[in-house]
PDB file of C-alpha atoms in Angstrom:
ATOM      1  CA  MET A  12       5.267 -34.981 -37.254  1.00 75.00           C
ATOM      2  CA  THR A  13       7.614 -32.536 -38.966  1.00 87.00           C
ATOM      3  CA  THR A  14      10.975 -31.119 -38.035  1.00 88.00           C
ATOM      4  CA  ALA A  15       9.435 -27.677 -37.492  1.00 89.00           C
ATOM      5  CA  SER A  16       6.790 -29.049 -35.124  1.00 89.00           C
ATOM      6  CA  VAL A  17       9.447 -30.911 -33.111  1.00 91.00           C
ATOM      7  CA  VAL A  18      11.454 -27.689 -32.816  1.00 90.00           C
ATOM      8  CA  GLY A  19       8.347 -25.927 -31.517  1.00 90.00           C
ATOM      9  CA  LEU A  20       7.695 -28.618 -28.902  1.00 90.00           C
ATOM     10  CA  VAL A  21      11.298 -28.499 -27.698  1.00 91.00           C
ATOM     11  CA  SER A  22      11.281 -24.703 -27.497  1.00 90.00           C
ATOM     12  CA  ARG A  23       8.115 -24.664 -25.390  1.00 88.00           C
ATOM     13  CA  GLY A  24       8.333 -27.757 -23.226  1.00 88.00           C
ATOM     14  CA  ILE A  25      11.917 -28.855 -22.614  1.00 90.00           C
ATOM     15  CA  SER A  26      12.497 -26.428 -19.727  1.00 87.00           C
ATOM     16  CA  CYS A  27       9.707 -28.160 -17.824  1.00 87.00           C
ATOM     17  CA  LEU A  28      11.099 -31.662 -18.334  1.00 88.00           C
ATOM     18  CA  SER A  29      14.796 -30.761 -17.884  1.00 89.00           C
ATOM     19  CA  PRO A  30      15.094 -27.499 -15.920  1.00 88.00           C
ATOM     20  CA  CYS A  31      18.858 -27.978 -15.497  1.00 90.00           C
ATOM     21  CA  LEU A  32      19.558 -27.605 -19.243  1.00 91.00           C
ATOM     22  CA  THR A  33      21.329 -24.416 -20.251  1.00 92.00           C
ATOM     23  CA  ASP A  34      20.100 -22.156 -23.021  1.00 92.00           C
ATOM     24  CA  LEU A  35      23.068 -23.221 -25.142  1.00 94.00           C
ATOM     25  CA  SER A  36      22.164 -26.903 -24.719  1.00 93.00           C
ATOM     26  CA  VAL A  37      18.632 -26.221 -25.950  1.00 93.00           C
ATOM     27  CA  ARG A  38      19.967 -24.240 -28.927  1.00 94.00           C
ATOM     28  CA  VAL A  39      22.326 -27.085 -29.828  1.00 95.00           C
ATOM     29  CA  LEU A  40      19.488 -29.613 -29.604  1.00 94.00           C
ATOM     30  CA  ILE A  41      17.336 -27.493 -31.914  1.00 94.00           C
ATOM     31  CA  LEU A  42      20.214 -27.283 -34.412  1.00 94.00           C
ATOM     32  CA  LEU A  43      20.542 -31.068 -34.309  1.00 94.00           C
ATOM     33  CA  ILE A  44      16.801 -31.439 -34.938  1.00 93.00           C
ATOM     34  CA  GLU A  45      17.039 -29.084 -37.913  1.00 92.00           C
ATOM     35  CA  HIS A  46      19.546 -31.482 -39.500  1.00 91.00           C
ATOM     36  CA  VAL A  47      16.704 -33.984 -39.977  1.00 91.00           C
ATOM     37  CA  TYR A  48      15.702 -33.043 -43.525  1.00 88.00           C
ATOM     38  CA  ASP A  49      13.457 -36.016 -44.358  1.00 85.00           C
ATOM     39  CA  VAL A  50       9.965 -35.714 -42.866  1.00 79.00           C
ATOM     40  CA  ARG A  51       9.558 -39.500 -42.998  1.00 86.00           C
ATOM     41  CA  ALA A  52      12.525 -39.932 -40.658  1.00 88.00           C
ATOM     42  CA  TRP A  53      10.372 -39.135 -37.612  1.00 87.00           C
ATOM     43  CA  ARG A  54       8.143 -42.112 -38.492  1.00 85.00           C
ATOM     44  CA  SER A  55      10.862 -44.496 -39.610  1.00 86.00           C
ATOM     45  CA  GLY A  56      13.250 -43.772 -36.733  1.00 85.00           C
ATOM     46  CA  ARG A  57      16.245 -42.971 -38.947  1.00 87.00           C
ATOM     47  CA  LEU A  58      17.244 -40.032 -36.798  1.00 90.00           C
ATOM     48  CA  THR A  59      21.041 -40.000 -36.839  1.00 91.00           C
ATOM     49  CA  VAL A  60      22.650 -36.648 -37.774  1.00 91.00           C
ATOM     50  CA  TRP A  61      26.322 -35.850 -38.372  1.00 90.00           C
ATOM     51  CA  PRO A  62      27.191 -32.200 -37.607  1.00 91.00           C
ATOM     52  CA  GLY A  63      30.659 -31.827 -36.084  1.00 90.00           C
ATOM     53  CA  ASN A  64      31.535 -29.790 -33.015  1.00 92.00           C
ATOM     54  CA  ARG A  65      33.220 -27.158 -35.182  1.00 92.00           C
ATOM     55  CA  ARG A  66      30.094 -26.736 -37.309  1.00 92.00           C
ATOM     56  CA  LEU A  67      27.877 -26.420 -34.220  1.00 93.00           C
ATOM     57  CA  ALA A  68      30.291 -23.891 -32.739  1.00 94.00           C
ATOM     58  CA  GLU A  69      30.082 -21.772 -35.904  1.00 93.00           C
ATOM     59  CA  LEU A  70      26.271 -21.881 -35.876  1.00 92.00           C
ATOM     60  CA  THR A  71      25.998 -20.875 -32.203  1.00 92.00           C
ATOM     61  CA  GLY A  72      28.915 -18.440 -31.992  1.00 93.00           C
ATOM     62  CA  LYS A  73      30.503 -20.465 -29.185  1.00 92.00           C
ATOM     63  CA  ASN A  74      33.755 -22.395 -28.935  1.00 94.00           C
ATOM     64  CA  GLU A  75      34.049 -26.165 -29.335  1.00 93.00           C
ATOM     65  CA  ARG A  76      34.611 -26.697 -25.623  1.00 94.00           C
ATOM     66  CA  SER A  77      31.223 -25.132 -24.881  1.00 94.00           C
ATOM     67  CA  ILE A  78      29.637 -27.334 -27.541  1.00 94.00           C
ATOM     68  CA  ARG A  79      31.115 -30.468 -25.949  1.00 93.00           C
ATOM     69  CA  ARG A  80      29.705 -29.436 -22.562  1.00 94.00           C
ATOM     70  CA  ALA A  81      26.297 -28.778 -24.104  1.00 94.00           C
ATOM     71  CA  LEU A  82      26.260 -32.182 -25.831  1.00 94.00           C
ATOM     72  CA  SER A  83      27.318 -33.908 -22.608  1.00 93.00           C
ATOM     73  CA  LEU A  84      24.472 -32.217 -20.753  1.00 94.00           C
ATOM     74  CA  LEU A  85      21.952 -33.274 -23.412  1.00 94.00           C
ATOM     75  CA  GLU A  86      23.209 -36.847 -23.290  1.00 93.00           C
ATOM     76  CA  ALA A  87      23.148 -36.933 -19.477  1.00 93.00           C
ATOM     77  CA  ASN A  88      19.494 -35.821 -19.565  1.00 93.00           C
ATOM     78  CA  HIS A  89      18.600 -38.539 -22.120  1.00 92.00           C
ATOM     79  CA  TRP A  90      17.833 -36.337 -25.138  1.00 94.00           C
ATOM     80  CA  ILE A  91      20.568 -37.640 -27.469  1.00 93.00           C
ATOM     81  CA  VAL A  92      23.110 -40.441 -27.759  1.00 93.00           C
ATOM     82  CA  ARG A  93      26.538 -39.779 -29.247  1.00 92.00           C
ATOM     83  CA  ARG A  94      27.863 -42.741 -31.216  1.00 90.00           C
ATOM     84  CA  TYR A  95      31.525 -43.026 -32.247  1.00 87.00           C
ATOM     85  CA  SER A  96      33.389 -45.242 -34.686  1.00 84.00           C
ATOM     86  CA  ALA A  97      36.453 -47.353 -33.895  1.00 80.00           C
ATOM     87  CA  THR A  98      38.598 -44.342 -34.810  1.00 80.00           C
ATOM     88  CA  ASN A  99      36.700 -42.173 -32.300  1.00 80.00           C
ATOM     89  CA  ARG A 100      34.882 -40.150 -34.954  1.00 82.00           C
ATOM     90  CA  ARG A 101      31.206 -39.313 -35.325  1.00 85.00           C
ATOM     91  CA  SER A 102      31.245 -39.118 -39.114  1.00 75.00           C
ATOM     92  CA  ASP A 103      32.187 -42.707 -39.965  1.00 71.00           C
ATOM     93  CA  GLY A 104      29.901 -45.675 -40.555  1.00 68.00           C
ATOM     94  CA  ASN A 105      27.042 -45.916 -38.068  1.00 77.00           C
ATOM     95  CA  ALA A 106      28.464 -43.162 -35.887  1.00 87.00           C
ATOM     96  CA  GLY A 107      26.804 -39.773 -35.349  1.00 91.00           C
ATOM     97  CA  ILE A 108      24.324 -38.173 -32.965  1.00 93.00           C
ATOM     98  CA  ASP A 109      21.226 -40.306 -32.438  1.00 92.00           C
ATOM     99  CA  LEU A 110      17.998 -38.345 -31.835  1.00 93.00           C
ATOM    100  CA  ARG A 111      15.814 -41.365 -31.111  1.00 93.00           C
ATOM    101  CA  PRO A 112      15.785 -40.617 -27.337  1.00 93.00           C
ATOM    102  CA  LEU A 113      14.226 -37.259 -28.223  1.00 93.00           C
ATOM    103  CA  ALA A 114      11.660 -38.928 -30.490  1.00 91.00           C
ATOM    104  CA  ALA A 115      10.677 -41.270 -27.642  1.00 91.00           C
ATOM    105  CA  ARG A 116       9.827 -38.266 -25.431  1.00 92.00           C
ATOM    106  CA  LEU A 117       7.686 -36.295 -27.891  1.00 91.00           C
ATOM    107  CA  HIS A 118       4.515 -37.192 -25.973  1.00 91.00           C
ATOM    108  CA  ASP A 119       6.044 -35.832 -22.760  1.00 90.00           C
ATOM    109  CA  LEU A 120       7.034 -32.655 -24.608  1.00 90.00           C
ATOM    110  CA  ARG A 121       3.451 -32.171 -25.805  1.00 90.00           C
ATOM    111  CA  GLN A 122       2.132 -32.506 -22.260  1.00 90.00           C
ATOM    112  CA  ALA A 123       4.774 -30.107 -20.893  1.00 88.00           C
ATOM    113  CA  ALA A 124       4.020 -27.529 -23.586  1.00 86.00           C
ATOM    114  CA  ALA A 125       0.288 -27.758 -22.835  1.00 87.00           C
ATOM    115  CA  PHE A 126       0.958 -27.391 -19.092  1.00 86.00           C
ATOM    116  CA  LEU A 127       3.095 -24.279 -19.593  1.00 81.00           C
ATOM    117  CA  GLU A 128       0.492 -22.786 -21.909  1.00 82.00           C
ATOM    118  CA  GLN A 129      -2.115 -23.265 -19.184  1.00 82.00           C
ATOM    119  CA  LYS A 130       0.166 -21.534 -16.685  1.00 78.00           C
ATOM    120  CA  ILE A 131       0.647 -18.596 -19.054  1.00 82.00           C
ATOM    121  CA  VAL A 132      -3.108 -18.251 -19.553  1.00 81.00           C
ATOM    122  CA  ALA A 133      -3.689 -18.469 -15.790  1.00 80.00           C
ATOM    123  CA  ALA A 134      -0.997 -15.842 -15.141  1.00 80.00           C
ATOM    124  CA  ARG A 135      -2.595 -13.506 -17.682  1.00 82.00           C
ATOM    125  CA  GLU A 136      -6.012 -13.966 -16.094  1.00 79.00           C
ATOM    126  CA  GLU A 137      -4.537 -13.312 -12.643  1.00 78.00           C
ATOM    127  CA  ALA A 138      -2.810 -10.156 -13.872  1.00 80.00           C
ATOM    128  CA  LYS A 139      -6.058  -8.972 -15.457  1.00 80.00           C
ATOM    129  CA  ALA A 140      -7.925  -9.639 -12.211  1.00 77.00           C
ATOM    130  CA  GLU A 141      -5.313  -7.642 -10.282  1.00 76.00           C
ATOM    131  CA  ARG A 142      -5.665  -4.724 -12.698  1.00 80.00           C
ATOM    132  CA  ASP A 143      -9.452  -4.862 -12.374  1.00 76.00           C
ATOM    133  CA  ASP A 144      -9.198  -4.883  -8.578  1.00 73.00           C
ATOM    134  CA  LEU A 145      -6.861  -1.900  -8.635  1.00 76.00           C
ATOM    135  CA  ALA A 146      -9.235  -0.045 -10.943  1.00 76.00           C
ATOM    136  CA  CYS A 147     -12.170  -0.756  -8.592  1.00 75.00           C
ATOM    137  CA  LEU A 148     -10.156   0.417  -5.594  1.00 74.00           C
ATOM    138  CA  GLU A 149      -9.158   3.596  -7.402  1.00 76.00           C
ATOM    139  CA  THR A 150     -12.767   4.261  -8.386  1.00 77.00           C
ATOM    140  CA  ALA A 151     -13.923   3.761  -4.802  1.00 73.00           C
ATOM    141  CA  LYS A 152     -11.159   6.037  -3.554  1.00 72.00           C
ATOM    142  CA  GLN A 153     -12.111   8.783  -5.983  1.00 76.00           C
ATOM    143  CA  ALA A 154     -15.761   8.459  -4.992  1.00 74.00           C
ATOM    144  CA  LEU A 155     -14.861   8.724  -1.312  1.00 73.00           C
ATOM    145  CA  LEU A 156     -12.703  11.781  -1.952  1.00 75.00           C
ATOM    146  CA  GLY A 157     -15.552  13.401  -3.861  1.00 70.00           C
ATOM    147  CA  GLU A 158     -18.006  12.706  -1.040  1.00 62.00           C
ATOM    148  CA  ASN A 159     -15.617  14.142   1.541  1.00 62.00           C
ATOM    149  CA  SER A 160     -15.081  17.290  -0.522  1.00 63.00           C
ATOM    150  CA  GLU A 161     -18.834  17.920  -0.615  1.00 57.00           C
ATOM    151  CA  HIS A 162     -19.078  17.839   3.197  1.00 52.00           C
ATOM    152  CA  LYS A 163     -15.815  19.599   3.941  1.00 50.00           C
ATOM    153  CA  GLU A 164     -15.842  21.800   7.018  1.00 47.00           C
ATOM    154  CA  SER A 165     -13.707  24.813   7.923  1.00 44.00           C
ATOM    155  CA  GLY A 166     -10.030  24.417   8.592  1.00 45.00           C
ATOM    156  CA  VAL A 167     -10.395  24.996  12.361  1.00 44.00           C
ATOM    157  CA  GLU A 168     -13.122  22.374  12.681  1.00 45.00           C
ATOM    158  CA  ASP A 169     -11.187  19.920  10.491  1.00 45.00           C
ATOM    159  CA  ALA A 170      -8.153  20.201  12.727  1.00 44.00           C
ATOM    160  CA  SER A 171     -10.218  19.303  15.790  1.00 44.00           C
ATOM    161  CA  VAL A 172     -12.076  16.314  14.342  1.00 42.00           C
ATOM    162  CA  HIS A 173      -9.868  13.709  16.031  1.00 46.00           C
ATOM    163  CA  LEU A 174     -10.038  15.510  19.407  1.00 41.00           C
ATOM    164  CA  LYS A 175     -13.823  15.699  19.174  1.00 43.00           C
ATOM    165  CA  SER A 176     -14.020  11.989  18.466  1.00 41.00           C
ATOM    166  CA  TYR A 177     -11.884  11.187  21.510  1.00 37.00           C
ATOM    167  CA  LYS A 178     -14.054  13.378  23.763  1.00 43.00           C
ATOM    168  CA  LEU A 179     -17.351  11.962  22.506  1.00 44.00           C
ATOM    169  CA  ASN A 180     -16.280   8.304  22.655  1.00 45.00           C
ATOM    170  CA  PRO A 181     -13.126   7.885  24.756  1.00 46.00           C
ATOM    171  CA  GLY A 182     -13.902   4.261  25.558  1.00 45.00           C
ATOM    172  CA  SER A 183     -12.931   2.906  22.144  1.00 40.00           C
ATOM    173  CA  THR A 184      -9.625   4.757  22.163  1.00 41.00           C
ATOM    174  CA  ASN A 185      -8.787   3.663  25.689  1.00 44.00           C
ATOM    175  CA  LEU A 186      -9.641   0.065  24.826  1.00 39.00           C
ATOM    176  CA  VAL A 187      -7.174   0.038  21.936  1.00 38.00           C
ATOM    177  CA  GLN A 188      -4.474   1.659  24.027  1.00 42.00           C
ATOM    178  CA  ASP A 189      -5.033  -0.786  26.906  1.00 44.00           C
ATOM    179  CA  ARG A 190      -4.730  -3.803  24.599  1.00 42.00           C
ATOM    180  CA  ALA A 191      -1.648  -2.377  22.946  1.00 39.00           C
ATOM    181  CA  SER A 192       0.018  -1.822  26.327  1.00 43.00           C
ATOM    182  CA  GLN A 193      -0.833  -5.350  27.432  1.00 45.00           C
ATOM    183  CA  ALA A 194       0.618  -6.966  24.314  1.00 40.00           C
ATOM    184  CA  THR A 195       4.128  -8.377  24.589  1.00 42.00           C
ATOM    185  CA  LEU A 196       6.692  -8.956  21.911  1.00 42.00           C
ATOM    186  CA  GLY A 197       5.931 -12.664  21.819  1.00 42.00           C
ATOM    187  CA  GLN A 198       2.204 -11.995  21.402  1.00 42.00           C
ATOM    188  CA  ARG A 199       2.570  -9.895  18.266  1.00 43.00           C
ATOM    189  CA  SER A 200       1.414 -11.701  15.174  1.00 46.00           C
ATOM    190  CA  LYS A 201       4.205 -12.847  12.923  1.00 50.00           C
ATOM    191  CA  PRO A 202       3.151 -14.482   9.666  1.00 51.00           C
ATOM    192  CA  ALA A 203       4.627 -17.927   9.081  1.00 56.00           C
ATOM    193  CA  ILE A 204       5.710 -18.862   5.563  1.00 57.00           C
ATOM    194  CA  SER A 205       3.485 -21.934   5.695  1.00 55.00           C
ATOM    195  CA  ASP A 206       0.432 -19.678   6.216  1.00 57.00           C
ATOM    196  CA  ILE A 207       1.003 -17.770   2.974  1.00 67.00           C
ATOM    197  CA  ASP A 208      -0.755 -18.954  -0.180  1.00 76.00           C
ATOM    198  CA  VAL A 209       1.651 -20.446  -2.700  1.00 80.00           C
ATOM    199  CA  ASP A 210       2.291 -18.344  -5.802  1.00 81.00           C
ATOM    200  CA  SER A 211       2.670 -21.134  -8.351  1.00 82.00           C
ATOM    201  CA  GLU A 212       4.248 -18.938 -11.033  1.00 82.00           C
ATOM    202  CA  ILE A 213       6.878 -17.487  -8.678  1.00 85.00           C
ATOM    203  CA  LEU A 214       7.576 -20.972  -7.255  1.00 84.00           C
ATOM    204  CA  PHE A 215       8.108 -22.373 -10.760  1.00 85.00           C
ATOM    205  CA  LEU A 216      10.464 -19.518 -11.722  1.00 85.00           C
ATOM    206  CA  MET A 217      12.450 -19.944  -8.486  1.00 86.00           C
ATOM    207  CA  VAL A 218      12.996 -23.650  -9.092  1.00 86.00           C
ATOM    208  CA  GLN A 219      13.803 -23.137 -12.754  1.00 82.00           C
ATOM    209  CA  ALA A 220      16.231 -20.213 -12.343  1.00 83.00           C
ATOM    210  CA  SER A 221      18.000 -20.439  -8.966  1.00 86.00           C
ATOM    211  CA  PRO A 222      21.087 -22.711  -8.888  1.00 87.00           C
ATOM    212  CA  THR A 223      21.378 -22.184  -5.126  1.00 87.00           C
ATOM    213  CA  LEU A 224      17.861 -23.528  -4.646  1.00 86.00           C
ATOM    214  CA  GLN A 225      18.395 -26.406  -7.073  1.00 87.00           C
ATOM    215  CA  LYS A 226      21.457 -27.583  -5.115  1.00 87.00           C
ATOM    216  CA  GLN A 227      19.398 -27.851  -1.924  1.00 88.00           C
ATOM    217  CA  LEU A 228      16.582 -29.877  -3.512  1.00 87.00           C
ATOM    218  CA  THR A 229      16.580 -33.538  -4.497  1.00 87.00           C
ATOM    219  CA  ALA A 230      15.987 -34.688  -8.059  1.00 83.00           C
ATOM    220  CA  ALA A 231      12.565 -36.021  -7.068  1.00 83.00           C
ATOM    221  CA  GLU A 232      11.611 -32.682  -5.519  1.00 84.00           C
ATOM    222  CA  LEU A 233      12.782 -30.786  -8.607  1.00 84.00           C
ATOM    223  CA  CYS A 234      10.700 -32.991 -10.900  1.00 84.00           C
ATOM    224  CA  ASP A 235       7.671 -32.628  -8.633  1.00 81.00           C
ATOM    225  CA  LEU A 236       7.993 -28.843  -8.367  1.00 83.00           C
ATOM    226  CA  VAL A 237       7.968 -28.307 -12.141  1.00 78.00           C
ATOM    227  CA  GLY A 238       4.873 -30.470 -12.483  1.00 77.00           C
ATOM    228  CA  PRO A 239       1.263 -29.266 -12.563  1.00 75.00           C
ATOM    229  CA  ALA A 240       0.533 -29.893  -8.858  1.00 81.00           C
ATOM    230  CA  PRO A 241       3.605 -29.913  -6.576  1.00 84.00           C
ATOM    231  CA  ALA A 242       3.243 -31.826  -3.320  1.00 86.00           C
ATOM    232  CA  ALA A 243       3.163 -29.991   0.003  1.00 86.00           C
ATOM    233  CA  ALA A 244       6.395 -31.724   1.051  1.00 88.00           C
ATOM    234  CA  SER A 245       8.232 -30.390  -2.009  1.00 85.00           C
ATOM    235  CA  ILE A 246       6.930 -26.866  -1.405  1.00 87.00           C
ATOM    236  CA  GLN A 247       8.044 -27.117   2.222  1.00 88.00           C
ATOM    237  CA  ALA A 248      11.503 -28.142   0.978  1.00 88.00           C
ATOM    238  CA  VAL A 249      11.679 -24.869  -0.970  1.00 89.00           C
ATOM    239  CA  VAL A 250      10.608 -22.943   2.133  1.00 89.00           C
ATOM    240  CA  SER A 251      13.290 -24.665   4.221  1.00 89.00           C
ATOM    241  CA  ALA A 252      15.927 -23.930   1.582  1.00 88.00           C
ATOM    242  CA  VAL A 253      15.000 -20.228   1.531  1.00 88.00           C
ATOM    243  CA  ARG A 254      15.016 -20.088   5.330  1.00 87.00           C
ATOM    244  CA  TRP A 255      18.479 -21.693   5.438  1.00 88.00           C
ATOM    245  CA  THR A 256      19.792 -19.287   2.781  1.00 86.00           C
ATOM    246  CA  LEU A 257      18.372 -16.307   4.646  1.00 83.00           C
ATOM    247  CA  SER A 258      19.950 -17.291   7.959  1.00 83.00           C
ATOM    248  CA  ASN A 259      23.325 -18.465   6.638  1.00 83.00           C
ATOM    249  CA  GLN A 260      24.105 -16.286   3.626  1.00 82.00           C
ATOM    250  CA  ILE A 261      22.278 -12.979   4.095  1.00 81.00           C
ATOM    251  CA  LYS A 262      21.580 -12.291   7.810  1.00 74.00           C
ATOM    252  CA  LEU A 263      18.645  -9.888   7.290  1.00 75.00           C
ATOM    253  CA  ARG A 264      17.062  -8.379  10.408  1.00 78.00           C
ATOM    254  CA  PRO A 265      14.132 -10.588  11.552  1.00 81.00           C
ATOM    255  CA  SER A 266      11.811  -7.602  11.911  1.00 80.00           C
ATOM    256  CA  ALA A 267      12.485  -6.457   8.339  1.00 78.00           C
ATOM    257  CA  TRP A 268      11.967  -9.988   7.028  1.00 80.00           C
ATOM    258  CA  GLN A 269       8.670 -10.470   8.881  1.00 82.00           C
ATOM    259  CA  PHE A 270       7.346  -7.188   7.518  1.00 84.00           C
ATOM    260  CA  ALA A 271       8.393  -8.084   3.956  1.00 81.00           C
ATOM    261  CA  LEU A 272       6.910 -11.563   4.263  1.00 83.00           C
ATOM    262  CA  ALA A 273       3.567 -10.195   5.406  1.00 85.00           C
ATOM    263  CA  LYS A 274       3.546  -7.607   2.608  1.00 84.00           C
ATOM    264  CA  HIS A 275       4.884  -9.575  -0.357  1.00 85.00           C
ATOM    265  CA  GLY A 276       4.391 -13.291   0.404  1.00 85.00           C
ATOM    266  CA  TRP A 277       6.192 -15.641  -1.959  1.00 86.00           C
ATOM    267  CA  ALA A 278       7.712 -12.729  -3.847  1.00 85.00           C
ATOM    268  CA  ALA A 279       9.813 -12.077  -0.716  1.00 85.00           C
ATOM    269  CA  LEU A 280      11.056 -15.694  -0.761  1.00 87.00           C
ATOM    270  CA  ALA A 281      11.999 -15.349  -4.415  1.00 87.00           C
ATOM    271  CA  ALA A 282      13.849 -12.097  -3.656  1.00 88.00           C
ATOM    272  CA  VAL A 283      16.138 -14.034  -1.277  1.00 88.00           C
ATOM    273  CA  MET A 284      17.236 -16.369  -4.079  1.00 87.00           C
ATOM    274  CA  VAL A 285      17.717 -13.436  -6.465  1.00 87.00           C
ATOM    275  CA  ALA A 286      19.977 -11.703  -3.943  1.00 86.00           C
ATOM    276  CA  VAL A 287      22.320 -14.704  -3.657  1.00 86.00           C
ATOM    277  CA  ASP A 288      22.257 -15.776  -7.323  1.00 85.00           C
ATOM    278  CA  ARG A 289      22.286 -12.506  -9.279  1.00 83.00           C
ATOM    279  CA  GLN A 290      25.739 -11.799 -10.733  1.00 81.00           C
ATOM    280  CA  GLY A 291      27.469  -8.612  -9.605  1.00 80.00           C
ATOM    281  CA  VAL A 292      25.728  -8.429  -6.208  1.00 79.00           C
ATOM    282  CA  ARG A 293      28.471  -7.689  -3.641  1.00 82.00           C
ATOM    283  CA  ASP A 294      26.226  -7.221  -0.604  1.00 82.00           C
ATOM    284  CA  PRO A 295      23.238  -9.613  -0.794  1.00 83.00           C
ATOM    285  CA  ALA A 296      21.687  -8.257   2.417  1.00 82.00           C
ATOM    286  CA  SER A 297      21.614  -4.652   1.186  1.00 83.00           C
ATOM    287  CA  TYR A 298      20.442  -5.763  -2.267  1.00 83.00           C
ATOM    288  CA  LEU A 299      17.639  -7.838  -0.728  1.00 84.00           C
ATOM    289  CA  TYR A 300      16.617  -5.013   1.624  1.00 81.00           C
ATOM    290  CA  ALA A 301      16.374  -2.604  -1.316  1.00 83.00           C
ATOM    291  CA  MET A 302      14.280  -5.098  -3.305  1.00 82.00           C
ATOM    292  CA  LEU A 303      11.884  -5.698  -0.411  1.00 84.00           C
ATOM    293  CA  LYS A 304      11.036  -1.985  -0.337  1.00 81.00           C
ATOM    294  CA  SER A 305       9.678  -2.198  -3.891  1.00 80.00           C
ATOM    295  CA  ALA A 306       5.915  -1.709  -4.138  1.00 79.00           C
ATOM    296  CA  ARG A 307       5.779  -4.080  -7.127  1.00 83.00           C
ATOM    297  CA  LEU A 308       8.133  -6.750  -5.811  1.00 85.00           C
ATOM    298  CA  ARG A 309       6.372  -9.564  -7.662  1.00 84.00           C
ATOM    299  CA  ASP A 310       7.120  -8.010 -11.045  1.00 84.00           C
ATOM    300  CA  THR A 311      10.670  -7.200  -9.890  1.00 84.00           C
ATOM    301  CA  VAL A 312      11.504 -10.774  -8.872  1.00 84.00           C
ATOM    302  CA  ARG A 313       9.948 -12.215 -12.035  1.00 83.00           C
ATOM    303  CA  HIS A 314      12.260 -10.020 -14.107  1.00 83.00           C
ATOM    304  CA  ASN A 315      15.289 -10.838 -11.939  1.00 83.00           C
ATOM    305  CA  LEU A 316      14.668 -14.597 -11.911  1.00 83.00           C
ATOM    306  CA  ARG A 317      14.582 -14.597 -15.702  1.00 82.00           C
ATOM    307  CA  ALA A 318      17.834 -12.593 -15.663  1.00 81.00           C
ATOM    308  CA  VAL A 319      19.403 -15.175 -13.319  1.00 80.00           C
ATOM    309  CA  GLU A 320      18.283 -17.948 -15.661  1.00 76.00           C
ATOM    310  CA  GLN A 321      19.821 -16.110 -18.627  1.00 75.00           C
ATOM    311  CA  GLN A 322      23.120 -15.532 -16.800  1.00 71.00           C
ATOM    312  CA  GLU A 323      23.347 -19.252 -16.014  1.00 59.00           C
ATOM    313  CA  SER A 324      23.007 -19.958 -19.727  1.00 56.00           C
ATOM    314  CA  GLY A 325      25.638 -17.339 -20.608  1.00 51.00           C
ATOM    315  CA  HIS A 326      23.367 -14.576 -21.910  1.00 46.00           C
ATOM    316  CA  ALA A 327      23.238 -12.153 -18.960  1.00 45.00           C
TER     317      ALA A 327
END
């Protein structure tokens, strides 16, 4: 194990183990790791480093108050231990910043990094499959258009095609109209969120980026949701949190929401959290309504969730 390999594991896997860490906290932890100059230290356990808050502030371009908050967050999540001398200094005697808690979690970091790599590969394969499907649909459409152009009739006959169909076979048309007239508002199909297949990538980004969602979930649910196979109860907790946010903070028309849910699935749920968490949004309902009209909402919410995550870490 080398310092460079530990930095790589932290960069790839720490967001999965501690989704509440800010980007600055991760940068500070990497700087602390880079202060371990002896390769043998990772085997011997002599992992105390001594950079001061001022030095860390200079390296990150932040102020010392931000560094203290970042260190507190790392310590609260069991990645470091700050040790002080009798004079309340970290540079005397056995004082310093102890990285042994990090060393004890290297196996967990390896597993998290491997899990995220699998998710990236799966997302790429899914995107490729979507592109292939779109290409097949476009090819079929072009073939159909070519076939129709070969059998094209005159303009007068084309204009009367629908009327001819009604006259030749009025029963089918009347049947549809009769069923439509008999249907009531309560009988119209409205897709339930629980009936929609879970988009694991969007779910992971929602949990990782949205502070509003994180506040409504328990610590156990958060840990479960960033794992490889979230439980149905944890997923339902996310659904309930989105439903509560939609009804209490946005007030979107039910008809518009049902249409968006049927069209976009989990991307519509993620758009709700983007609307309430994105900085600079004065009217979440209008912002959400505009997002839901996007034909590529999944790509839109992925971009926006990453922007929300960056703004929480101070980089938006």
